[in-house]
Amino acid sequence: MGPWLPYVYVYGVGGCVFLASLVAGVRAGAIDLNRPADRRTLLALVAGLLLFATVHAIWIWAASQEPPVSDQAAVALTAETRA
Amino acid sequence: MSRATELVLADYIVVALYFVLVLAIGTWFGKFTKSTADFFFAGRRFHWWVLAMSCVATLVGSYSFVQYSEVGFKYGFCAMTPYTNEWFVLPLFLFGWFPLMYYHRITSVPEYFHGRFNWQVRFVVTLILLVYLQGYVAVNLLTIGRIMKGVFGMPEVYGAALMALISGIYLHAGGQTSVLATDVFQGLLLLAAGIGVFLLGIAEVGGLAEFWAALPYHHRFPFARFNTPPYLHAVGNFWNDAMTATFAFYFINQGVLMRFLSARSVREGRKAMLFVVVVLMPVAAVAVSGAGWAGRAMVERGILPEDVDAGNIFVAVTGKVCGPGFQGLVLAAVVAALMSTLDTLITAVAAIGVNDVYRPVLPGRSDQHYLTVARIVAIVSAVLGISLIPVFQHYDTIYQALSDFLSTVAPPLAVPLALAMLWPRFHARAAIIAMVLGMILMITALNYPALVTPFAHGVDPSEGYSHMRSLFGLVTSLVIAVAATYLVPAAESAADRLTWFHIPRPRPARRRARHDIWHRRFRVQVVPGTDPRLHLHPETMKELDLQQGDVVYVCDARWWLGGLRSVHAVVGEPDDTLPRDTVRLSEEAVRRGYLKPRHRVILEYEEEPIDV
């Protein structure tokens, strides 16, 4: 998993807590889906979380594109040895 | 900041200007405080952007610039994590805790526990919060004293006393209104200074592409590694910060809670919170960590020496990239981060001191009496903070002790609070047992870290599981609370109206009134008396779809006041002698809302169940 493990853990476990809170809120009546104000807040919450998850995913992907310096050194060494 | 950064006259002028401005702003806004509701909750009339901007200054704490720059320098972009991981408990705050506190007009966390359970639970929580808040006031004052010593060479106690005097003067005058006003200014200042240092650092390295290329591989990731090194890891950040600290900060921290209770409605408070989490927290994360990232790139490019002290990287980068005057601005930003936290803490101590200690002992006095007591408590808190400085000065480990105290009490407080809100069956005895036993177990785990091992996710125990102890505390407190609820008989019936099953319902929405709000501006006609009602021409009421008994928000039409001059009022009987563009209010209502009759107002139908 490498750099993706923290991402999967944080958004996986945190996402479960987040989702469970929303479901429990709707069932308790604290979140009234018939009320526009509650729907807007709910939408903003979910969209915000997805936005952060997306930005973090793109960020990890971009950072992963260049291998660690130690790996680069190993690749260079291997190429040198072959030559 | 130290004298080694060689401040020049321009820097000293900027710092002096900062102090004068904070004092002037804070004191001037004191005239908007005439009741305890003004002193503690700024009259509950502010718009979302005022709360959001002021919240940033409070969220950026005393050590933020130094601490997060160090983490950024050592570990990279993962220093942002504590500022960007608050999502997971937000639904509970926005839909549960905040509306419960707001609609039931509950003024403090202990008062909630009293309403939900009994006075014994309130007593325990009051004691814990007062010890924590007052200790934190002293630590903040000492930190300010150390900065003043470093910059001006004055003894720590004198520097701290000077800062306590400045904050004491404006807090005495204006309470929460002054805190809001000064914190908006200080929030803008610290964001501008922090981002400025970061951008100058990037320019010093040679631009954004060079900066990115200069960063070591592992510094580029937004998360720390999963469970290594023992000092900083993603799993520890998640349980200690995202779950426990976020919960403690928004649910238990009286100062932050009071900030959101200053909103004109729950809707505005929710908007403020969302704006803080989506926009301002990531910006603040860059502001406080940016010097560390720039410093790492500068070291990689040979601009700074390799053996630069990581703990001093903020000062090193600032000294390198900032010109005369800007260093003074950065110093002012660091002091602003401290001052804004300090004034919030002192207001919180005053609120708990009056609402949870003084008022229950001496009930039935006038509001003016409690307002005077609140002002005195604010001064006493500042003086007590200064008197505690010598204790903290001689025992540096007390810093650590206070930090340990918070991490020890946070999970055993968070779990009963969450269950009290979510679970009607949860009762007073179970709450006390969970708090006391939970804390005992947390203290035991401090001394016997092996207890935490089953929860450690493979983290090395060499740091004593400082982060993973939170997960241990959450799980053990939850198990104890649930077991005690079923096994220990309840002493009395708990008030389940204070759970999120019983949040008051809003009034039906009025589409036409909402549409008209920002387009119609009304003159104000003031009549003698104390009538809390607002009167309008019958045709205007029809146009706005208003009926007698509706609650409206009357606000000065100048948006940039952010609700400073506004009041809620009940719509009274129509009056056809009034011009159509005029509202009639009593002198008392105008005084309460600090409205200026020569300025026009806007009206907004208030859907929420707000008492006037």
mmCIF file of C-alpha atoms in Angstrom, chain B residues 269-544:
data_model
loop_
_atom_site.group_PDB
_atom_site.id
_atom_site.type_symbol
_atom_site.label_atom_id
_atom_site.label_comp_id
_atom_site.label_asym_id
_atom_site.label_seq_id
_atom_site.Cartn_x
_atom_site.Cartn_y
_atom_site.Cartn_z
ATOM 1 C CA GLY B 269 -23.045 29.254 12.970
ATOM 2 C CA ARG B 270 -23.084 26.259 10.606
ATOM 3 C CA LYS B 271 -21.939 28.421 7.699
ATOM 4 C CA ALA B 272 -19.116 29.785 9.844
ATOM 5 C CA MET B 273 -17.992 26.303 10.834
ATOM 6 C CA LEU B 274 -18.046 25.008 7.263
ATOM 7 C CA PHE B 275 -16.101 28.017 5.997
ATOM 8 C CA VAL B 276 -13.526 27.537 8.757
ATOM 9 C CA VAL B 277 -13.021 23.854 7.950
ATOM 10 C CA VAL B 278 -13.113 24.085 4.135
ATOM 11 C CA VAL B 279 -11.223 27.328 3.545
ATOM 12 C CA LEU B 280 -9.607 28.918 6.564
ATOM 13 C CA MET B 281 -8.050 25.892 8.259
ATOM 14 C CA PRO B 282 -6.051 24.799 5.188
ATOM 15 C CA VAL B 283 -4.915 28.420 4.701
ATOM 16 C CA ALA B 284 -3.940 28.603 8.389
ATOM 17 C CA ALA B 285 -2.058 25.307 8.025
ATOM 18 C CA VAL B 286 0.054 26.821 5.246
ATOM 19 C CA ALA B 287 0.570 29.992 7.296
ATOM 20 C CA VAL B 288 1.920 28.174 10.359
ATOM 21 C CA SER B 289 3.873 25.396 8.578
ATOM 22 C CA GLY B 290 5.093 27.242 5.476
ATOM 23 C CA ALA B 291 8.315 28.511 7.048
ATOM 24 C CA GLY B 292 9.275 24.905 7.840
ATOM 25 C CA TRP B 293 8.694 23.680 4.269
ATOM 26 C CA ALA B 294 10.544 26.679 2.818
ATOM 27 C CA GLY B 295 13.321 26.096 5.358
ATOM 28 C CA ARG B 296 13.728 22.464 4.248
ATOM 29 C CA ALA B 297 13.982 23.520 0.591
ATOM 30 C CA MET B 298 16.479 26.236 1.527
ATOM 31 C CA VAL B 299 18.641 23.702 3.355
ATOM 32 C CA GLU B 300 18.498 21.319 0.366
ATOM 33 C CA ARG B 301 19.591 24.163 -1.921
ATOM 34 C CA GLY B 302 22.366 25.319 0.447
ATOM 35 C CA ILE B 303 20.696 28.637 1.289
ATOM 36 C CA LEU B 304 20.529 27.652 4.970
ATOM 37 C CA PRO B 305 23.199 25.523 6.716
ATOM 38 C CA GLU B 306 22.516 21.793 7.069
ATOM 39 C CA ASP B 307 22.918 21.928 10.843
ATOM 40 C CA VAL B 308 20.225 24.591 11.323
ATOM 41 C CA ASP B 309 18.225 24.007 14.510
ATOM 42 C CA ALA B 310 14.833 22.508 13.520
ATOM 43 C CA GLY B 311 13.229 23.978 16.634
ATOM 44 C CA ASN B 312 14.375 27.406 15.517
ATOM 45 C CA ILE B 313 13.540 27.074 11.818
ATOM 46 C CA PHE B 314 10.719 29.625 11.908
ATOM 47 C CA VAL B 315 13.106 32.289 13.227
ATOM 48 C CA ALA B 316 15.860 31.218 10.815
ATOM 49 C CA VAL B 317 13.623 31.450 7.720
ATOM 50 C CA THR B 318 12.020 34.709 8.865
ATOM 51 C CA GLY B 319 15.450 36.240 9.484
ATOM 52 C CA LYS B 320 16.596 35.123 6.043
ATOM 53 C CA VAL B 321 13.690 36.245 3.872
ATOM 54 C CA CYS B 322 12.068 39.187 5.649
ATOM 55 C CA GLY B 323 13.140 42.786 5.229
ATOM 56 C CA PRO B 324 12.876 45.647 7.735
ATOM 57 C CA GLY B 325 9.318 46.130 8.919
ATOM 58 C CA PHE B 326 8.149 42.702 7.761
ATOM 59 C CA GLN B 327 9.986 40.999 10.616
ATOM 60 C CA GLY B 328 8.051 43.262 12.968
ATOM 61 C CA LEU B 329 4.846 42.191 11.227
ATOM 62 C CA VAL B 330 5.753 38.526 11.711
ATOM 63 C CA LEU B 331 6.523 39.147 15.377
ATOM 64 C CA ALA B 332 3.169 40.910 15.727
ATOM 65 C CA ALA B 333 1.509 37.857 14.111
ATOM 66 C CA VAL B 334 3.141 35.522 16.631
ATOM 67 C CA VAL B 335 1.961 37.725 19.502
ATOM 68 C CA ALA B 336 -1.483 37.911 17.850
ATOM 69 C CA ALA B 337 -1.718 34.113 17.876
ATOM 70 C CA LEU B 338 -1.008 34.193 21.590
ATOM 71 C CA MET B 339 -3.211 37.154 22.477
ATOM 72 C CA SER B 340 -6.232 35.808 20.607
ATOM 73 C CA THR B 341 -5.982 32.480 22.404
ATOM 74 C CA LEU B 342 -5.484 34.257 25.718
ATOM 75 C CA ASP B 343 -8.528 36.534 25.425
ATOM 76 C CA THR B 344 -10.722 33.578 24.427
ATOM 77 C CA LEU B 345 -9.544 31.593 27.459
ATOM 78 C CA ILE B 346 -10.092 34.463 29.880
ATOM 79 C CA THR B 347 -13.625 35.037 28.560
ATOM 80 C CA ALA B 348 -14.285 31.311 28.966
ATOM 81 C CA VAL B 349 -13.061 31.394 32.590
ATOM 82 C CA ALA B 350 -15.336 34.398 33.233
ATOM 83 C CA ALA B 351 -18.320 32.557 31.708
ATOM 84 C CA ILE B 352 -17.794 29.414 33.777
ATOM 85 C CA GLY B 353 -16.919 31.448 36.878
ATOM 86 C CA VAL B 354 -20.188 33.397 36.670
ATOM 87 C CA ASN B 355 -22.604 30.851 35.161
ATOM 88 C CA ASP B 356 -21.398 27.689 36.888
ATOM 89 C CA VAL B 357 -19.963 28.919 40.182
ATOM 90 C CA TYR B 358 -21.275 32.366 41.169
ATOM 91 C CA ARG B 359 -24.816 32.308 39.766
ATOM 92 C CA PRO B 360 -25.776 28.910 41.266
ATOM 93 C CA VAL B 361 -24.486 30.082 44.679
ATOM 94 C CA LEU B 362 -26.053 33.557 44.523
ATOM 95 C CA PRO B 363 -29.078 33.314 42.196
ATOM 96 C CA GLY B 364 -31.715 35.959 41.513
ATOM 97 C CA ARG B 365 -29.448 39.012 41.207
ATOM 98 C CA SER B 366 -29.813 41.550 38.410
ATOM 99 C CA ASP B 367 -28.131 41.075 35.049
ATOM 100 C CA GLN B 368 -26.008 44.179 35.735
ATOM 101 C CA HIS B 369 -24.755 42.528 38.920
ATOM 102 C CA TYR B 370 -23.637 39.396 37.033
ATOM 103 C CA LEU B 371 -22.078 41.566 34.319
ATOM 104 C CA THR B 372 -19.974 43.343 36.951
ATOM 105 C CA VAL B 373 -18.951 39.987 38.432
ATOM 106 C CA ALA B 374 -18.014 38.698 34.952
ATOM 107 C CA ARG B 375 -15.751 41.713 34.424
ATOM 108 C CA ILE B 376 -14.131 41.166 37.815
ATOM 109 C CA VAL B 377 -13.623 37.443 37.124
ATOM 110 C CA ALA B 378 -11.911 38.298 33.810
ATOM 111 C CA ILE B 379 -9.445 40.553 35.662
ATOM 112 C CA VAL B 380 -8.957 37.971 38.441
ATOM 113 C CA SER B 381 -8.255 35.279 35.842
ATOM 114 C CA ALA B 382 -5.558 37.428 34.207
ATOM 115 C CA VAL B 383 -3.986 38.282 37.592
ATOM 116 C CA LEU B 384 -4.130 34.636 38.698
ATOM 117 C CA GLY B 385 -2.479 33.662 35.408
ATOM 118 C CA ILE B 386 0.392 36.063 36.118
ATOM 119 C CA SER B 387 0.739 34.836 39.702
ATOM 120 C CA LEU B 388 1.056 31.248 38.411
ATOM 121 C CA ILE B 389 3.920 32.196 36.077
ATOM 122 C CA PRO B 390 6.696 31.702 38.686
ATOM 123 C CA VAL B 391 5.419 28.146 39.229
ATOM 124 C CA PHE B 392 5.581 27.380 35.510
ATOM 125 C CA GLN B 393 8.889 29.237 35.132
ATOM 126 C CA HIS B 394 10.708 26.967 37.532
ATOM 127 C CA TYR B 395 9.195 23.735 36.334
ATOM 128 C CA ASP B 396 9.302 23.496 32.565
ATOM 129 C CA THR B 397 7.797 20.055 32.808
ATOM 130 C CA ILE B 398 4.533 21.682 33.907
ATOM 131 C CA TYR B 399 4.049 22.596 30.249
ATOM 132 C CA GLN B 400 4.172 18.898 29.579
ATOM 133 C CA ALA B 401 2.016 18.240 32.628
ATOM 134 C CA LEU B 402 -0.697 20.557 31.314
ATOM 135 C CA SER B 403 -0.526 18.903 27.913
ATOM 136 C CA ASP B 404 -0.721 15.472 29.582
ATOM 137 C CA PHE B 405 -3.622 16.726 31.682
ATOM 138 C CA LEU B 406 -5.579 17.648 28.557
ATOM 139 C CA SER B 407 -4.832 14.364 26.809
ATOM 140 C CA THR B 408 -5.784 12.541 30.030
ATOM 141 C CA VAL B 409 -9.132 14.256 30.564
ATOM 142 C CA ALA B 410 -10.184 14.647 26.911
ATOM 143 C CA PRO B 411 -11.294 11.060 26.123
ATOM 144 C CA PRO B 412 -13.090 10.475 29.469
ATOM 145 C CA LEU B 413 -14.921 13.799 28.998
ATOM 146 C CA ALA B 414 -15.622 13.346 25.294
ATOM 147 C CA VAL B 415 -17.279 9.949 25.604
ATOM 148 C CA PRO B 416 -19.849 10.909 28.310
ATOM 149 C CA LEU B 417 -20.615 14.132 26.454
ATOM 150 C CA ALA B 418 -21.221 12.283 23.179
ATOM 151 C CA LEU B 419 -23.348 9.624 24.891
ATOM 152 C CA ALA B 420 -25.324 12.261 26.833
ATOM 153 C CA MET B 421 -26.226 13.871 23.523
ATOM 154 C CA LEU B 422 -26.877 10.674 21.542
ATOM 155 C CA TRP B 423 -28.248 8.130 24.004
ATOM 156 C CA PRO B 424 -31.312 8.953 26.165
ATOM 157 C CA ARG B 425 -30.743 5.890 28.363
ATOM 158 C CA PHE B 426 -27.307 7.126 29.498
ATOM 159 C CA HIS B 427 -27.654 8.433 33.080
ATOM 160 C CA ALA B 428 -25.842 10.571 35.658
ATOM 161 C CA ARG B 429 -24.185 7.776 37.622
ATOM 162 C CA ALA B 430 -22.867 6.181 34.453
ATOM 163 C CA ALA B 431 -21.487 9.572 33.383
ATOM 164 C CA ILE B 432 -19.592 10.104 36.651
ATOM 165 C CA ILE B 433 -18.289 6.517 36.684
ATOM 166 C CA ALA B 434 -17.100 6.831 33.066
ATOM 167 C CA MET B 435 -15.330 10.134 33.786
ATOM 168 C CA VAL B 436 -13.632 9.080 37.014
ATOM 169 C CA LEU B 437 -12.703 5.518 36.022
ATOM 170 C CA GLY B 438 -11.720 6.666 32.543
ATOM 171 C CA MET B 439 -9.304 9.235 33.994
ATOM 172 C CA ILE B 440 -7.840 6.709 36.430
ATOM 173 C CA LEU B 441 -7.198 4.335 33.534
ATOM 174 C CA MET B 442 -5.641 7.110 31.458
ATOM 175 C CA ILE B 443 -3.287 8.047 34.328
ATOM 176 C CA THR B 444 -2.416 4.361 34.777
ATOM 177 C CA ALA B 445 -1.661 4.097 31.056
ATOM 178 C CA LEU B 446 0.700 7.084 31.379
ATOM 179 C CA ASN B 447 2.769 5.073 33.837
ATOM 180 C CA TYR B 448 2.212 1.618 32.293
ATOM 181 C CA PRO B 449 2.247 2.119 28.500
ATOM 182 C CA ALA B 450 1.944 -1.641 28.001
ATOM 183 C CA LEU B 451 -1.797 -1.197 28.618
ATOM 184 C CA VAL B 452 -2.001 0.708 25.331
ATOM 185 C CA THR B 453 -0.168 -1.958 23.287
ATOM 186 C CA PRO B 454 -3.357 -3.758 22.072
ATOM 187 C CA PHE B 455 -4.526 -0.439 20.593
ATOM 188 C CA ALA B 456 -1.140 0.688 19.247
ATOM 189 C CA HIS B 457 -1.432 -0.432 15.579
ATOM 190 C CA GLY B 458 2.218 -1.523 15.678
ATOM 191 C CA VAL B 459 3.553 1.875 16.817
ATOM 192 C CA ASP B 460 6.945 1.708 18.559
ATOM 193 C CA PRO B 461 6.433 2.093 22.342
ATOM 194 C CA SER B 462 9.579 4.214 22.840
ATOM 195 C CA GLU B 463 7.570 7.476 22.970
ATOM 196 C CA GLY B 464 5.161 5.977 25.515
ATOM 197 C CA TYR B 465 2.321 5.801 22.965
ATOM 198 C CA SER B 466 1.699 9.529 23.415
ATOM 199 C CA HIS B 467 -0.688 9.540 20.427
ATOM 200 C CA MET B 468 -2.259 6.105 20.712
ATOM 201 C CA ARG B 469 -3.273 6.674 24.342
ATOM 202 C CA SER B 470 -6.285 8.592 23.003
ATOM 203 C CA LEU B 471 -7.682 5.485 21.288
ATOM 204 C CA PHE B 472 -7.148 3.529 24.513
ATOM 205 C CA GLY B 473 -9.023 6.251 26.453
ATOM 206 C CA LEU B 474 -11.907 6.396 23.977
ATOM 207 C CA VAL B 475 -12.428 2.638 23.932
ATOM 208 C CA THR B 476 -12.101 2.099 27.698
ATOM 209 C CA SER B 477 -14.330 5.083 28.543
ATOM 210 C CA LEU B 478 -16.947 3.857 26.078
ATOM 211 C CA VAL B 479 -16.918 0.326 27.497
ATOM 212 C CA ILE B 480 -17.172 1.652 31.078
ATOM 213 C CA ALA B 481 -19.982 4.071 30.165
ATOM 214 C CA VAL B 482 -22.074 1.434 28.393
ATOM 215 C CA ALA B 483 -21.503 -1.165 31.123
ATOM 216 C CA ALA B 484 -22.365 1.327 33.892
ATOM 217 C CA THR B 485 -25.540 2.407 32.075
ATOM 218 C CA TYR B 486 -26.845 -1.162 32.110
ATOM 219 C CA LEU B 487 -25.396 -2.399 35.413
ATOM 220 C CA VAL B 488 -25.770 0.622 37.728
ATOM 221 C CA PRO B 489 -29.346 1.731 38.456
ATOM 222 C CA ALA B 490 -30.141 5.344 37.547
ATOM 223 C CA ALA B 491 -30.635 7.610 40.588
ATOM 224 C CA GLU B 492 -33.134 9.855 38.841
ATOM 225 C CA SER B 493 -34.649 10.244 35.417
ATOM 226 C CA ALA B 494 -32.366 12.114 33.054
ATOM 227 C CA ALA B 495 -33.623 14.997 30.883
ATOM 228 C CA ASP B 496 -33.825 13.364 27.476
ATOM 229 C CA ARG B 497 -35.038 16.678 25.986
ATOM 230 C CA LEU B 498 -31.341 17.556 25.918
ATOM 231 C CA THR B 499 -30.508 14.771 23.458
ATOM 232 C CA TRP B 500 -30.459 15.198 19.707
ATOM 233 C CA PHE B 501 -33.817 13.435 19.525
ATOM 234 C CA HIS B 502 -35.427 16.625 20.836
ATOM 235 C CA ILE B 503 -33.913 19.520 18.949
ATOM 236 C CA PRO B 504 -36.569 22.261 18.618
ATOM 237 C CA ARG B 505 -38.220 22.432 15.209
ATOM 238 C CA PRO B 506 -37.947 25.543 13.046
ATOM 239 C CA ARG B 507 -40.929 27.540 11.849
ATOM 240 C CA PRO B 508 -42.190 27.010 8.293
ATOM 241 C CA ALA B 509 -40.069 28.729 5.644
ATOM 242 C CA ARG B 510 -41.404 31.893 3.926
ATOM 243 C CA ARG B 511 -40.129 32.094 0.411
ATOM 244 C CA ARG B 512 -41.172 35.667 -0.380
ATOM 245 C CA ALA B 513 -39.674 37.134 2.771
ATOM 246 C CA ARG B 514 -36.386 35.389 2.190
ATOM 247 C CA HIS B 515 -36.319 36.637 -1.397
ATOM 248 C CA ASP B 516 -36.932 40.227 -0.363
ATOM 249 C CA ILE B 517 -34.434 40.433 2.427
ATOM 250 C CA TRP B 518 -31.396 41.994 0.778
ATOM 251 C CA HIS B 519 -33.367 44.231 -1.566
ATOM 252 C CA ARG B 520 -35.621 46.195 0.766
ATOM 253 C CA ARG B 521 -34.129 48.790 3.072
ATOM 254 C CA PHE B 522 -36.297 50.365 5.737
ATOM 255 C CA ARG B 523 -36.156 53.550 7.735
ATOM 256 C CA VAL B 524 -36.393 53.183 11.510
ATOM 257 C CA GLN B 525 -38.970 55.134 13.506
ATOM 258 C CA VAL B 526 -38.173 55.110 17.208
ATOM 259 C CA VAL B 527 -40.885 55.473 19.847
ATOM 260 C CA PRO B 528 -40.431 55.736 23.631
ATOM 261 C CA GLY B 529 -40.918 52.614 25.723
ATOM 262 C CA THR B 530 -39.762 49.027 26.017
ATOM 263 C CA ASP B 531 -42.094 47.304 23.553
ATOM 264 C CA PRO B 532 -40.106 44.343 22.119
ATOM 265 C CA ARG B 533 -42.314 44.253 18.993
ATOM 266 C CA LEU B 534 -41.723 45.635 15.527
ATOM 267 C CA HIS B 535 -44.494 47.297 13.591
ATOM 268 C CA LEU B 536 -44.967 47.624 9.832
ATOM 269 C CA HIS B 537 -47.514 48.937 7.355
ATOM 270 C CA PRO B 538 -50.099 46.194 6.564
ATOM 271 C CA GLU B 539 -49.191 46.224 2.861
ATOM 272 C CA THR B 540 -45.493 45.787 3.702
ATOM 273 C CA MET B 541 -46.327 42.835 5.928
ATOM 274 C CA LYS B 542 -48.305 41.321 3.073
ATOM 275 C CA GLU B 543 -45.478 41.907 0.594
ATOM 276 C CA LEU B 544 -42.963 40.316 2.963
#
